[in-house]
Short mmCIF file of C-alpha atoms in Angstrom, two decimals:
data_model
loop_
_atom_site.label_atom_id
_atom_site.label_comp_id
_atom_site.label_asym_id
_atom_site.label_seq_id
_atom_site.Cartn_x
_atom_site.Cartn_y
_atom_site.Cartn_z
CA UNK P 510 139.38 -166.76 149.51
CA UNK P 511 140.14 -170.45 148.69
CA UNK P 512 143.91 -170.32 147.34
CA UNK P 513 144.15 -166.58 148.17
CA UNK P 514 143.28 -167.54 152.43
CA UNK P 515 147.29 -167.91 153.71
CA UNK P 516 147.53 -164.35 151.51
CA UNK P 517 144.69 -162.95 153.79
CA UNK P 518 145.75 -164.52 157.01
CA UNK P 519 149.35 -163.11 156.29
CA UNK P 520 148.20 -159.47 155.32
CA UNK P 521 145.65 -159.56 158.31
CA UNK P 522 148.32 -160.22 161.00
CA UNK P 523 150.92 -157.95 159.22
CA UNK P 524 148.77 -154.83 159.49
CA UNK P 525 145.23 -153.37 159.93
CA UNK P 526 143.71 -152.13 157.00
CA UNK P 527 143.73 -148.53 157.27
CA UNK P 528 140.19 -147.75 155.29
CA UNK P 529 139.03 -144.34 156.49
CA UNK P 530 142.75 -142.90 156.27
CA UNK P 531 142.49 -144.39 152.30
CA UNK P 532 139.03 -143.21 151.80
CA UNK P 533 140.41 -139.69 152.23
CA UNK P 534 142.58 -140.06 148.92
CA UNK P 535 139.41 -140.17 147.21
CA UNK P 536 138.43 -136.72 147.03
CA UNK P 537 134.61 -138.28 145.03
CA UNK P 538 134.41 -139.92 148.32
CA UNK P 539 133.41 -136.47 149.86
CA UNK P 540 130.61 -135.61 147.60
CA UNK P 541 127.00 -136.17 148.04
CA UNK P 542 124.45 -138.27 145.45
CA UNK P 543 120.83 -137.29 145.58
CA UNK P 544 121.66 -136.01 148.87
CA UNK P 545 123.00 -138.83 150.72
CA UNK P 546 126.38 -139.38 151.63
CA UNK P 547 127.92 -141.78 148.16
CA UNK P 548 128.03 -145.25 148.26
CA UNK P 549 130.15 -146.21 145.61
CA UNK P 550 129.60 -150.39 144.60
CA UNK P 551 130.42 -149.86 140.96
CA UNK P 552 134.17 -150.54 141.09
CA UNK P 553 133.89 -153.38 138.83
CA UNK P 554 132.90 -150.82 136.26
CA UNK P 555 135.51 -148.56 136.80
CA UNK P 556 137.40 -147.47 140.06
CA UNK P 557 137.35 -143.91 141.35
CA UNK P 558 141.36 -141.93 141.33
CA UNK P 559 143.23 -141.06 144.72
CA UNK P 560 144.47 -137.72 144.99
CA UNK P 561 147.89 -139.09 143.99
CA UNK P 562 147.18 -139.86 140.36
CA UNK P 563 144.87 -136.66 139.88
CA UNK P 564 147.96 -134.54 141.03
CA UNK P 565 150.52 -136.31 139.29
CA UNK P 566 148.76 -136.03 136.02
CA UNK P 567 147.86 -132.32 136.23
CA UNK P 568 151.42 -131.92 137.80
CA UNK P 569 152.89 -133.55 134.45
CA UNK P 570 150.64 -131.61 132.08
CA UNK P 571 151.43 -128.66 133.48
CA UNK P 572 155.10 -128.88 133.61
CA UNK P 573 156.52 -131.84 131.66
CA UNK P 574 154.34 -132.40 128.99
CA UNK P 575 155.61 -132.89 125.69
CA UNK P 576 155.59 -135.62 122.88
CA UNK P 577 157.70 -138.63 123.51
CA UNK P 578 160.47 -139.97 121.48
CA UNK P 579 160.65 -137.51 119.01
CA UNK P 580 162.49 -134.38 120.75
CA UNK P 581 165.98 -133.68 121.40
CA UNK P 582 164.97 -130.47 123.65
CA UNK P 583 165.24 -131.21 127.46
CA UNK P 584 161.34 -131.62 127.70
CA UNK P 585 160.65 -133.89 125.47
CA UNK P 586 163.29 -135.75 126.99
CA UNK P 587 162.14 -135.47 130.42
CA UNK P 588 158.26 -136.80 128.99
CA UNK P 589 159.68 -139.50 127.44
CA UNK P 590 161.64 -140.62 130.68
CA UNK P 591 158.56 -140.45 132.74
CA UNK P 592 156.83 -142.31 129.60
CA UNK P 593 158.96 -144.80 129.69
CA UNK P 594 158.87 -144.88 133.84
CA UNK P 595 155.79 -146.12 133.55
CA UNK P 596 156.14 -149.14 131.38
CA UNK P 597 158.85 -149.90 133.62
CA UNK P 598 156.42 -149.66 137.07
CA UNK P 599 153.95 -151.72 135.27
CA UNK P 600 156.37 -154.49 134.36
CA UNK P 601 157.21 -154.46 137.91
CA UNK P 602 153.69 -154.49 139.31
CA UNK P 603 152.90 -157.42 137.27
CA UNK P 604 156.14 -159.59 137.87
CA UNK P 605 157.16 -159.09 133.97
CA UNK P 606 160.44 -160.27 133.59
CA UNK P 607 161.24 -157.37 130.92
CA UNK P 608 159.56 -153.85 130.12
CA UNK P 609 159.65 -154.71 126.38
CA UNK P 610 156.73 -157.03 127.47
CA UNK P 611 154.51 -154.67 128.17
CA UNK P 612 152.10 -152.58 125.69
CA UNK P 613 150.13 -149.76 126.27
CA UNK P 614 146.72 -149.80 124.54
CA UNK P 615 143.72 -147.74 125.02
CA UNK P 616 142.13 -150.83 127.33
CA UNK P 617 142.02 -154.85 127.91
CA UNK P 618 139.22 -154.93 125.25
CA UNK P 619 142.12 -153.48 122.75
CA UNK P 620 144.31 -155.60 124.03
CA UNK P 621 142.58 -158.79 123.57
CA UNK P 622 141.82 -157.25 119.80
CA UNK P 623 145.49 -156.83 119.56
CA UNK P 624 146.09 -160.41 119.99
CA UNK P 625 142.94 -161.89 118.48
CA UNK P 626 144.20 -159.90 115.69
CA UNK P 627 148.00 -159.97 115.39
CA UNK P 628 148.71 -163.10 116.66
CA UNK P 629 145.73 -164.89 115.25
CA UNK P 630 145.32 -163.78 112.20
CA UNK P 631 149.11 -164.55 111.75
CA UNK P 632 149.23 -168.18 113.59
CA UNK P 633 145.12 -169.72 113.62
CA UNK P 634 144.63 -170.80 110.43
CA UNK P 635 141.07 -172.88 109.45
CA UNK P 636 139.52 -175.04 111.29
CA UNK P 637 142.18 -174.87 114.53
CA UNK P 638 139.96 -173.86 117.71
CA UNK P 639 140.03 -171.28 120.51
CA UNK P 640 139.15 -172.47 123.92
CA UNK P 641 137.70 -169.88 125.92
CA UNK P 642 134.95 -170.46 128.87
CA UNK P 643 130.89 -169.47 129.48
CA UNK P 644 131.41 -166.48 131.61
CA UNK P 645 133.80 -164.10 129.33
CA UNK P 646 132.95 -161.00 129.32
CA UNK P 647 132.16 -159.70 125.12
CA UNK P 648 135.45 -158.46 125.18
CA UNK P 649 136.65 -162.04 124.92
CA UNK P 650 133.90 -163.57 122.77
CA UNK P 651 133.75 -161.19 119.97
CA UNK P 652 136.89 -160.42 118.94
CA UNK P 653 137.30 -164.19 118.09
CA UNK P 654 133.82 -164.22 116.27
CA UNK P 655 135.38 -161.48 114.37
CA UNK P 656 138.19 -163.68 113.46
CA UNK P 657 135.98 -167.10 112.94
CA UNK P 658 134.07 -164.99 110.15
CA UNK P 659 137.75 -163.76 108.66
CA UNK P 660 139.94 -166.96 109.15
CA UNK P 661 137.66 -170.15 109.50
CA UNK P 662 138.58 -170.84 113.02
CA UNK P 663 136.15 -172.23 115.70
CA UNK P 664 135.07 -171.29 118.82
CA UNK P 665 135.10 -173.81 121.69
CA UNK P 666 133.22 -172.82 124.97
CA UNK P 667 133.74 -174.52 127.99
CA UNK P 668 131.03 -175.21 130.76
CA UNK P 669 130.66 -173.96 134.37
CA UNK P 670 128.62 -174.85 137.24
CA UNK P 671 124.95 -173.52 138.84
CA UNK P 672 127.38 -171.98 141.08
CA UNK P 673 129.56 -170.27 138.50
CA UNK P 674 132.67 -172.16 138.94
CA UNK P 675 134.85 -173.49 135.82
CA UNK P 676 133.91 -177.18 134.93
CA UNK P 677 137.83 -178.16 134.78
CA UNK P 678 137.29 -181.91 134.38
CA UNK P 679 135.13 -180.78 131.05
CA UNK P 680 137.87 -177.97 129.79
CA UNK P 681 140.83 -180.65 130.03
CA UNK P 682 138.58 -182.86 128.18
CA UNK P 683 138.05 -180.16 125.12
CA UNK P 684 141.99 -179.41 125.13
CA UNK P 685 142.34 -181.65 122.22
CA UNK P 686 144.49 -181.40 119.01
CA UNK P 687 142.35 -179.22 117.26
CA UNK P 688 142.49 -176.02 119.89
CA UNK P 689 145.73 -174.14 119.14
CA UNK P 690 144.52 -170.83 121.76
CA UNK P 691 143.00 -170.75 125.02
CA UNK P 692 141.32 -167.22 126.15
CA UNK P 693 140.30 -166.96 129.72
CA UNK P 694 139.00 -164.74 132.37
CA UNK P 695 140.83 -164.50 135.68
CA UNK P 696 138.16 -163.28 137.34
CA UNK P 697 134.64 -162.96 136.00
CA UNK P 698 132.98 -159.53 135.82
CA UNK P 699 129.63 -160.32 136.71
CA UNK P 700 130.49 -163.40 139.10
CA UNK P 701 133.59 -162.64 141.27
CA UNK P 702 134.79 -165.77 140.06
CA UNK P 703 138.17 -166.45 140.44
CA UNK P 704 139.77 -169.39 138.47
CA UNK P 705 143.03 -171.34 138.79
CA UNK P 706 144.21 -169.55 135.81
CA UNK P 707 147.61 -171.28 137.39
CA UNK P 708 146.49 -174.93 136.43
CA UNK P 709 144.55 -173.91 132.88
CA UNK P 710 147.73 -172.60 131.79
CA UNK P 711 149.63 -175.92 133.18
CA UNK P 712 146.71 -177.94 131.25
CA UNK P 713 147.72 -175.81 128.01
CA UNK P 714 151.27 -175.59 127.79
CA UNK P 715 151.37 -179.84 128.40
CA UNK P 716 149.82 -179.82 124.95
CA UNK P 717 151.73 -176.49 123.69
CA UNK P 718 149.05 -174.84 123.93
CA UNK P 719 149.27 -170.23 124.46
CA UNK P 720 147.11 -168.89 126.80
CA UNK P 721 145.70 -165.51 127.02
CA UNK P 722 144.79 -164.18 130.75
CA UNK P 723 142.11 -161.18 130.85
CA UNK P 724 142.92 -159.66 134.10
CA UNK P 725 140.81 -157.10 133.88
CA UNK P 726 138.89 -157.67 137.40
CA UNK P 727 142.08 -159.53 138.85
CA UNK P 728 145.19 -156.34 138.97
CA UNK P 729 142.78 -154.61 141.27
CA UNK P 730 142.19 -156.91 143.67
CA UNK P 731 145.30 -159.35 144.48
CA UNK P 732 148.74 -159.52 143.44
CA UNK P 733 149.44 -160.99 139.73
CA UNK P 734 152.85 -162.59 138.82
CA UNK P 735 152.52 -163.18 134.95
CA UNK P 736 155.61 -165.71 135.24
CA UNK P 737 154.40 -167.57 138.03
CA UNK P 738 151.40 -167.88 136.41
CA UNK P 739 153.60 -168.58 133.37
CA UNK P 740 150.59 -166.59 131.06
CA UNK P 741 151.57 -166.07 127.49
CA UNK P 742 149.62 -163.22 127.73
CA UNK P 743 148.08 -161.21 130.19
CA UNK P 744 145.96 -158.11 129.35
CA UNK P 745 143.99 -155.26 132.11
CA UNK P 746 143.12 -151.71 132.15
CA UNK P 747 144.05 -148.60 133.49
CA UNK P 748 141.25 -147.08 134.88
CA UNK P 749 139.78 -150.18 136.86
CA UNK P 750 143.07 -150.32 138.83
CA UNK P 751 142.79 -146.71 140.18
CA UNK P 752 144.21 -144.97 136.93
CA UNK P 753 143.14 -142.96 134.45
CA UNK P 754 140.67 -144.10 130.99
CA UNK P 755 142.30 -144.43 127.59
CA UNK P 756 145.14 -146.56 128.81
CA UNK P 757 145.64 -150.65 129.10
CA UNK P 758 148.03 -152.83 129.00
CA UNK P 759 149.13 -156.03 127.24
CA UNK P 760 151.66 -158.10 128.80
CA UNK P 761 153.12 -160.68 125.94
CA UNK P 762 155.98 -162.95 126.32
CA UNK P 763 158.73 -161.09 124.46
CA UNK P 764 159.22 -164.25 121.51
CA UNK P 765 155.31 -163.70 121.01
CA UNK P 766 155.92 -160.20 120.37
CA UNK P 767 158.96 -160.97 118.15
CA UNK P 768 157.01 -163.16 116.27
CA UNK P 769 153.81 -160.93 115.38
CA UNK P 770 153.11 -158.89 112.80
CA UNK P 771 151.62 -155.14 113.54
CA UNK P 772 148.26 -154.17 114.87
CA UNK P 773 148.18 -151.21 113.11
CA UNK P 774 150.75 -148.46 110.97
CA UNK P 775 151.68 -145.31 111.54
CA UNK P 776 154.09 -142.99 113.35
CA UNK P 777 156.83 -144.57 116.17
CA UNK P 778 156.07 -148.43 115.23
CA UNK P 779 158.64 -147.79 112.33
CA UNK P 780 162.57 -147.96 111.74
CA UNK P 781 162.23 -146.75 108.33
CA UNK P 782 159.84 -146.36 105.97
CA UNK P 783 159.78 -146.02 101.49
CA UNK P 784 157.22 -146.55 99.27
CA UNK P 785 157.98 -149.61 98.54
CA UNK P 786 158.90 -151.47 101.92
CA UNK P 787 158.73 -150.31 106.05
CA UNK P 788 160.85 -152.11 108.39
CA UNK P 789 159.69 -151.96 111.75
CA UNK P 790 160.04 -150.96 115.14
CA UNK P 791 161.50 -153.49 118.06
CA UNK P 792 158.83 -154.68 120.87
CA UNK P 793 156.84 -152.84 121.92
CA UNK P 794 157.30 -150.02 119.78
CA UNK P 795 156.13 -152.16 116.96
CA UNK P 796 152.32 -152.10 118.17
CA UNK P 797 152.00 -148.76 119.59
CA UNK P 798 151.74 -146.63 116.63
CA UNK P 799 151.26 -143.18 116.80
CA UNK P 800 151.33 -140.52 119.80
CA UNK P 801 150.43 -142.32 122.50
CA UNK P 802 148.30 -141.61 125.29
CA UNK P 803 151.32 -140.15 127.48
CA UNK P 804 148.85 -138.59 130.03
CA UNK P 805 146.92 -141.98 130.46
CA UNK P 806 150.50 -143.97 131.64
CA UNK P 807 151.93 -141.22 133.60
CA UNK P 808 148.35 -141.88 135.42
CA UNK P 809 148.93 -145.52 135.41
CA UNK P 810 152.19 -145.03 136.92
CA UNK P 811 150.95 -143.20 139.91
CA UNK P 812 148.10 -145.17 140.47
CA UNK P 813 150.22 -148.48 140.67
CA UNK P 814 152.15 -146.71 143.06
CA UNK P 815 149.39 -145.88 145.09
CA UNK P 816 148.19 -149.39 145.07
CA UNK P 817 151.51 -150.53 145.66
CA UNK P 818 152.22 -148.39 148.76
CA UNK P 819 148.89 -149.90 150.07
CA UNK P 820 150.31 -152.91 149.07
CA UNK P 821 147.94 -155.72 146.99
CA UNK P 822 148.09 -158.51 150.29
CA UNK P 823 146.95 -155.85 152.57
CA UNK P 824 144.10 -154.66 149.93
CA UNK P 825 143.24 -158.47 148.99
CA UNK P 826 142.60 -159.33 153.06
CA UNK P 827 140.49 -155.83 153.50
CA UNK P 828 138.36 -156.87 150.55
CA UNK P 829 138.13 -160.12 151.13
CA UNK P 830 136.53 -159.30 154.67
CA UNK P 831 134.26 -157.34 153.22
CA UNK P 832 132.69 -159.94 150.88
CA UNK P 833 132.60 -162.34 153.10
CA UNK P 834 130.81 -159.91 155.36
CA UNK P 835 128.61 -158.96 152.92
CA UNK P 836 127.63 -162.12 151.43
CA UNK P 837 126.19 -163.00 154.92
CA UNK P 838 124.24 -160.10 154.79
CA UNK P 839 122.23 -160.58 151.85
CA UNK P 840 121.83 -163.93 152.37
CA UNK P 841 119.48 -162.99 155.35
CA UNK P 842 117.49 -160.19 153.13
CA UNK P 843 114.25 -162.74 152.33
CA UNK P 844 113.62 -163.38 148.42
CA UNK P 845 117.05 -162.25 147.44
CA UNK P 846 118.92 -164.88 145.60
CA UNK P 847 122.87 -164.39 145.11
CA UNK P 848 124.15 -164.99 141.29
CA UNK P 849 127.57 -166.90 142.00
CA UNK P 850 128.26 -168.36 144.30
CA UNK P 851 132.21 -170.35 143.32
CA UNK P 852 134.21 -171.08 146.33
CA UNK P 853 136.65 -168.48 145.30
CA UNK P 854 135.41 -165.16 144.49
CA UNK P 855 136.38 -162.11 144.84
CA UNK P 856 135.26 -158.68 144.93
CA UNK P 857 131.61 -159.08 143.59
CA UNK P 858 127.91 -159.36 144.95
CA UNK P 859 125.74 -160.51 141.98
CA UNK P 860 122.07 -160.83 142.99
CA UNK P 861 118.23 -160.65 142.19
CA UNK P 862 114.89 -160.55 144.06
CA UNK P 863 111.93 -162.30 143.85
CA UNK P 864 109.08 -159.84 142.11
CA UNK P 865 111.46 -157.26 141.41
CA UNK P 866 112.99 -155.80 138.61
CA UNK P 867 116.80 -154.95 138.65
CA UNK P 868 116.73 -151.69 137.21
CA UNK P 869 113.95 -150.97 139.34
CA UNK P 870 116.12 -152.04 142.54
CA UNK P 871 119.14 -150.12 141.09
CA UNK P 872 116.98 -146.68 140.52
CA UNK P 873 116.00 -147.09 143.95
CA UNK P 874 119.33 -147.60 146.04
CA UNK P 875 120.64 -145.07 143.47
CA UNK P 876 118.15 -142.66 145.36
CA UNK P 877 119.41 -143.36 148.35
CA UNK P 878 123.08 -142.63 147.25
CA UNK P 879 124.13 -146.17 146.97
CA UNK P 880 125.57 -146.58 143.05
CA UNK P 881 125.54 -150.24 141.62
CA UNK P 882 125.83 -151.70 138.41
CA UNK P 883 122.67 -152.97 136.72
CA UNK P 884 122.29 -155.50 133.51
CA UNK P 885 123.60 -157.72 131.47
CA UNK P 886 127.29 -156.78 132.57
CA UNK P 887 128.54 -157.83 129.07
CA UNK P 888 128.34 -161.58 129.65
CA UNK P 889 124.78 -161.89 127.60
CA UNK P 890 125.80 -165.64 127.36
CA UNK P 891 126.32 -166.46 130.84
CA UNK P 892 122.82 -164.64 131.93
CA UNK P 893 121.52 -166.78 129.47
CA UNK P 894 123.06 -170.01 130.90
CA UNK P 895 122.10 -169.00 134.27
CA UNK P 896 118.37 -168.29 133.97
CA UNK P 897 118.65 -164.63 134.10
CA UNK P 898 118.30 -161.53 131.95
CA UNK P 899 120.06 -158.89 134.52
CA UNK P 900 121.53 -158.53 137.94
CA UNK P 901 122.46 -156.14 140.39
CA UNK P 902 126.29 -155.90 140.78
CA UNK P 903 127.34 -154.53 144.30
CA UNK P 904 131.19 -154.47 143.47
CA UNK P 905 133.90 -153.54 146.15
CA UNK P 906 136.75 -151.61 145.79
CA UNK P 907 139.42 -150.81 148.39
CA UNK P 908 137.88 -147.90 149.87
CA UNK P 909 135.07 -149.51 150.97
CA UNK P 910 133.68 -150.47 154.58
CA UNK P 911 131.23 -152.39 156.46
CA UNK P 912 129.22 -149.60 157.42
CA UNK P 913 128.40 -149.30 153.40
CA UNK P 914 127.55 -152.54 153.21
CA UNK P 915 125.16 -152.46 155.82
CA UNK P 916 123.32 -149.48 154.40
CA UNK P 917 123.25 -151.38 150.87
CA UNK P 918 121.61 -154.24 153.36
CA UNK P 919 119.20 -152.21 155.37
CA UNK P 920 117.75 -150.32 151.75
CA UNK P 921 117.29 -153.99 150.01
CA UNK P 922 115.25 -155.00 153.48
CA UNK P 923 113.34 -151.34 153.06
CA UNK P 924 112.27 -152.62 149.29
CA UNK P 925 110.64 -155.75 150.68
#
């Protein structure tokens, strides 16, 4: 939507969406809940697997499996090929210009850690600020409380709209002298929100200015160039983009890398180590100590090329349909008032009714097989700042159709 339309338009005329042919790579898909057919809306949350990355990751445990970078017998060899496959599919995925910009972590919320921590504890000294924006996620709030208590720093917070949208005119303004880090959301959790991450890095790097991206709700749902957007870093996770738990990813301009010291010690981050002195592994060796989750990006790896073969336009116009499709439908269900409402968004349908409780709407359409996301969402500051303690997320995914929208509708009517 918004910038994203000529994206749409193209994908649209290129080829029809093929939905029930991709729902069938979802083998969940096929099972009941409370003994109506599943309606799964939680996608935000965390994305169900295709058939493609369950196979490929019991395929590779049962015949490849073996630690990386540490054996010279043929299997070990052959894991840490695949291992390394994968870094090299998500560099590509993302538009990285080099696989040594790419580190695997356990999720974004370690990756965002991983910077908050290496590079800030190593660059922010007292009193500089981080900018970041009203509707991070926790995952982007705390970790820089974390380092105001340790360091001195301060935390800036710029405004948004009723309607959830960045206040841009306001963040340029608080892009002053004092803010040596910006840390924003691509697209909001709990919103669909998508902002012109594009222009807030432009604003930043005028006044040389890094800029962390959290993609977390963004890989999923459109296509991501990290050097178009020219991001300094750009962080996401495994399992919302069709992939396994356990395994993220932090891309990081390779001088930033260079530059930083360790997130933690241990095994494989090391050239050599004595008691008195450890010299260090090359990017990104250098922050993935220990065995790593070898399983988890072997999963990754299959997942983005199941996304890929579906290809991100194609899944970007499909979803994109479908929330605009089912924003008009809840806007006709009386006393239910939609929370978000930017003029881009993507992906998310954020709402409460009048008289009702969320959790008691999300027990109910849970009943009828229809699973949503209910709460706080981890963005306790931006319920606060828009009048509310919870919502009900309907979030869409790439699997999903218009028929599941409409029974989400025709249950909301049935409450009132």
């Amino acid at each position: 939507m918004g910038a994203n339309e000529e994206i749409v338009r193209e994908a649209a005329g290129a080829s029809a969406f093929e939905v029930e042919r991709v729902r069938r790579d979802f083998p969940i898909l096929e099972r009941p809940m409370n003994g109506q057919p599943l309606v799964y809306l939680d996608t935000a949350a965390s994305a169900q697997k295709p058939r493609a990355v369950l196979d490929e990751m019991t395929r590779f445990m049962s015949e490849d499996y073996a630690n990386t970078h540490r054996g010279v017998y043929a299997l070990s060899q052959r894991s840490t090929a695949l291992y390394d496959a994968a870094r090299e599919k998500v560099a590509r995925f993302i538009h990285a210009g080099d696989a040594r910009e790419i580190v695997f972590v356990r999720n974004a919320t370690e990756g965002i850690n991983l910077v908050a921590s290496s590079y800030g504890r190593h660059f922010l000294e007292r009193g500089d600020e981080v900018l970041i924006t009203h509707m991070e996620h926790h995952a982007n709030i705390v970790p820089w409380q974390l380092l105001r208590q340790e360091k001195g720093i301060t935390l800036r917070v710029a405004p948004i709209t009723d309607d959830g949208e960045l206040d841009m005119d306001a963040f340029e303004r608080m892009l002053t002298d004092r803010v040596k880090f910006v840390s924003v959301v691509h697209v909001s959790n709990a919103l669909g929100t998508v902002n012109p991450v594009k222009e807030i890095v432009r604003l930043a790097h005028a006044r040389g200015i890094p800029v962390l991206v959290d993609g977390s709700q963004a890989a999923l749902h459109m296509p991501v160039d990290v050097r178009d957007l020219d991001a300094d870093f750009y962080v996401f996770s495994g399992h919302k983009v069709y992939g396994p738990t356990g395994i993220g990813v932090v891309f990081a301009k390779l001088p930033h890398l260079e530059a930083m010291p360790p997130y933690q010690g241990g095994g494989l981050m090391i050239l050599s180590v004595t008691f008195e002195k450890t010299e260090f592994s090359p990017p990104p060796q250098k922050f993935e100590a220990g065995t790593p989750n070898i399983v988890g990006a072997i999963g990754l790896g299959a997942a983005i090329d199941y996304v890929s073969s579906l290809g991100p336009a194609e899944i970007l116009a499909h979803e994109s349909a479908l929330l605009a499709y089912g924003t008009e439908l809840l806007r006709e269900i009386p006393g239910l008032r939609l929370i978000g409402t930017a003029r881009e968004k993507s992906s998310i349908l954020a709402f409460v009714m009048d008289g009702m409780d969320p959790q008691e709407i999300g027990v109910a359409l849970g009943k009828s097989g229809i699973a949503v996301r209910v709460g706080h969402h981890c963005t306790q500051p931006l319920m606060d700042r828009l009048g509310v303690t919870s919502t009900v997320r309907a979030s869409i995914g790439l699997y999903n159709t218009r028929q599941e929208l409409d029974a989400l509708a025709a249950c909301l009517r049935r409450m009132r």
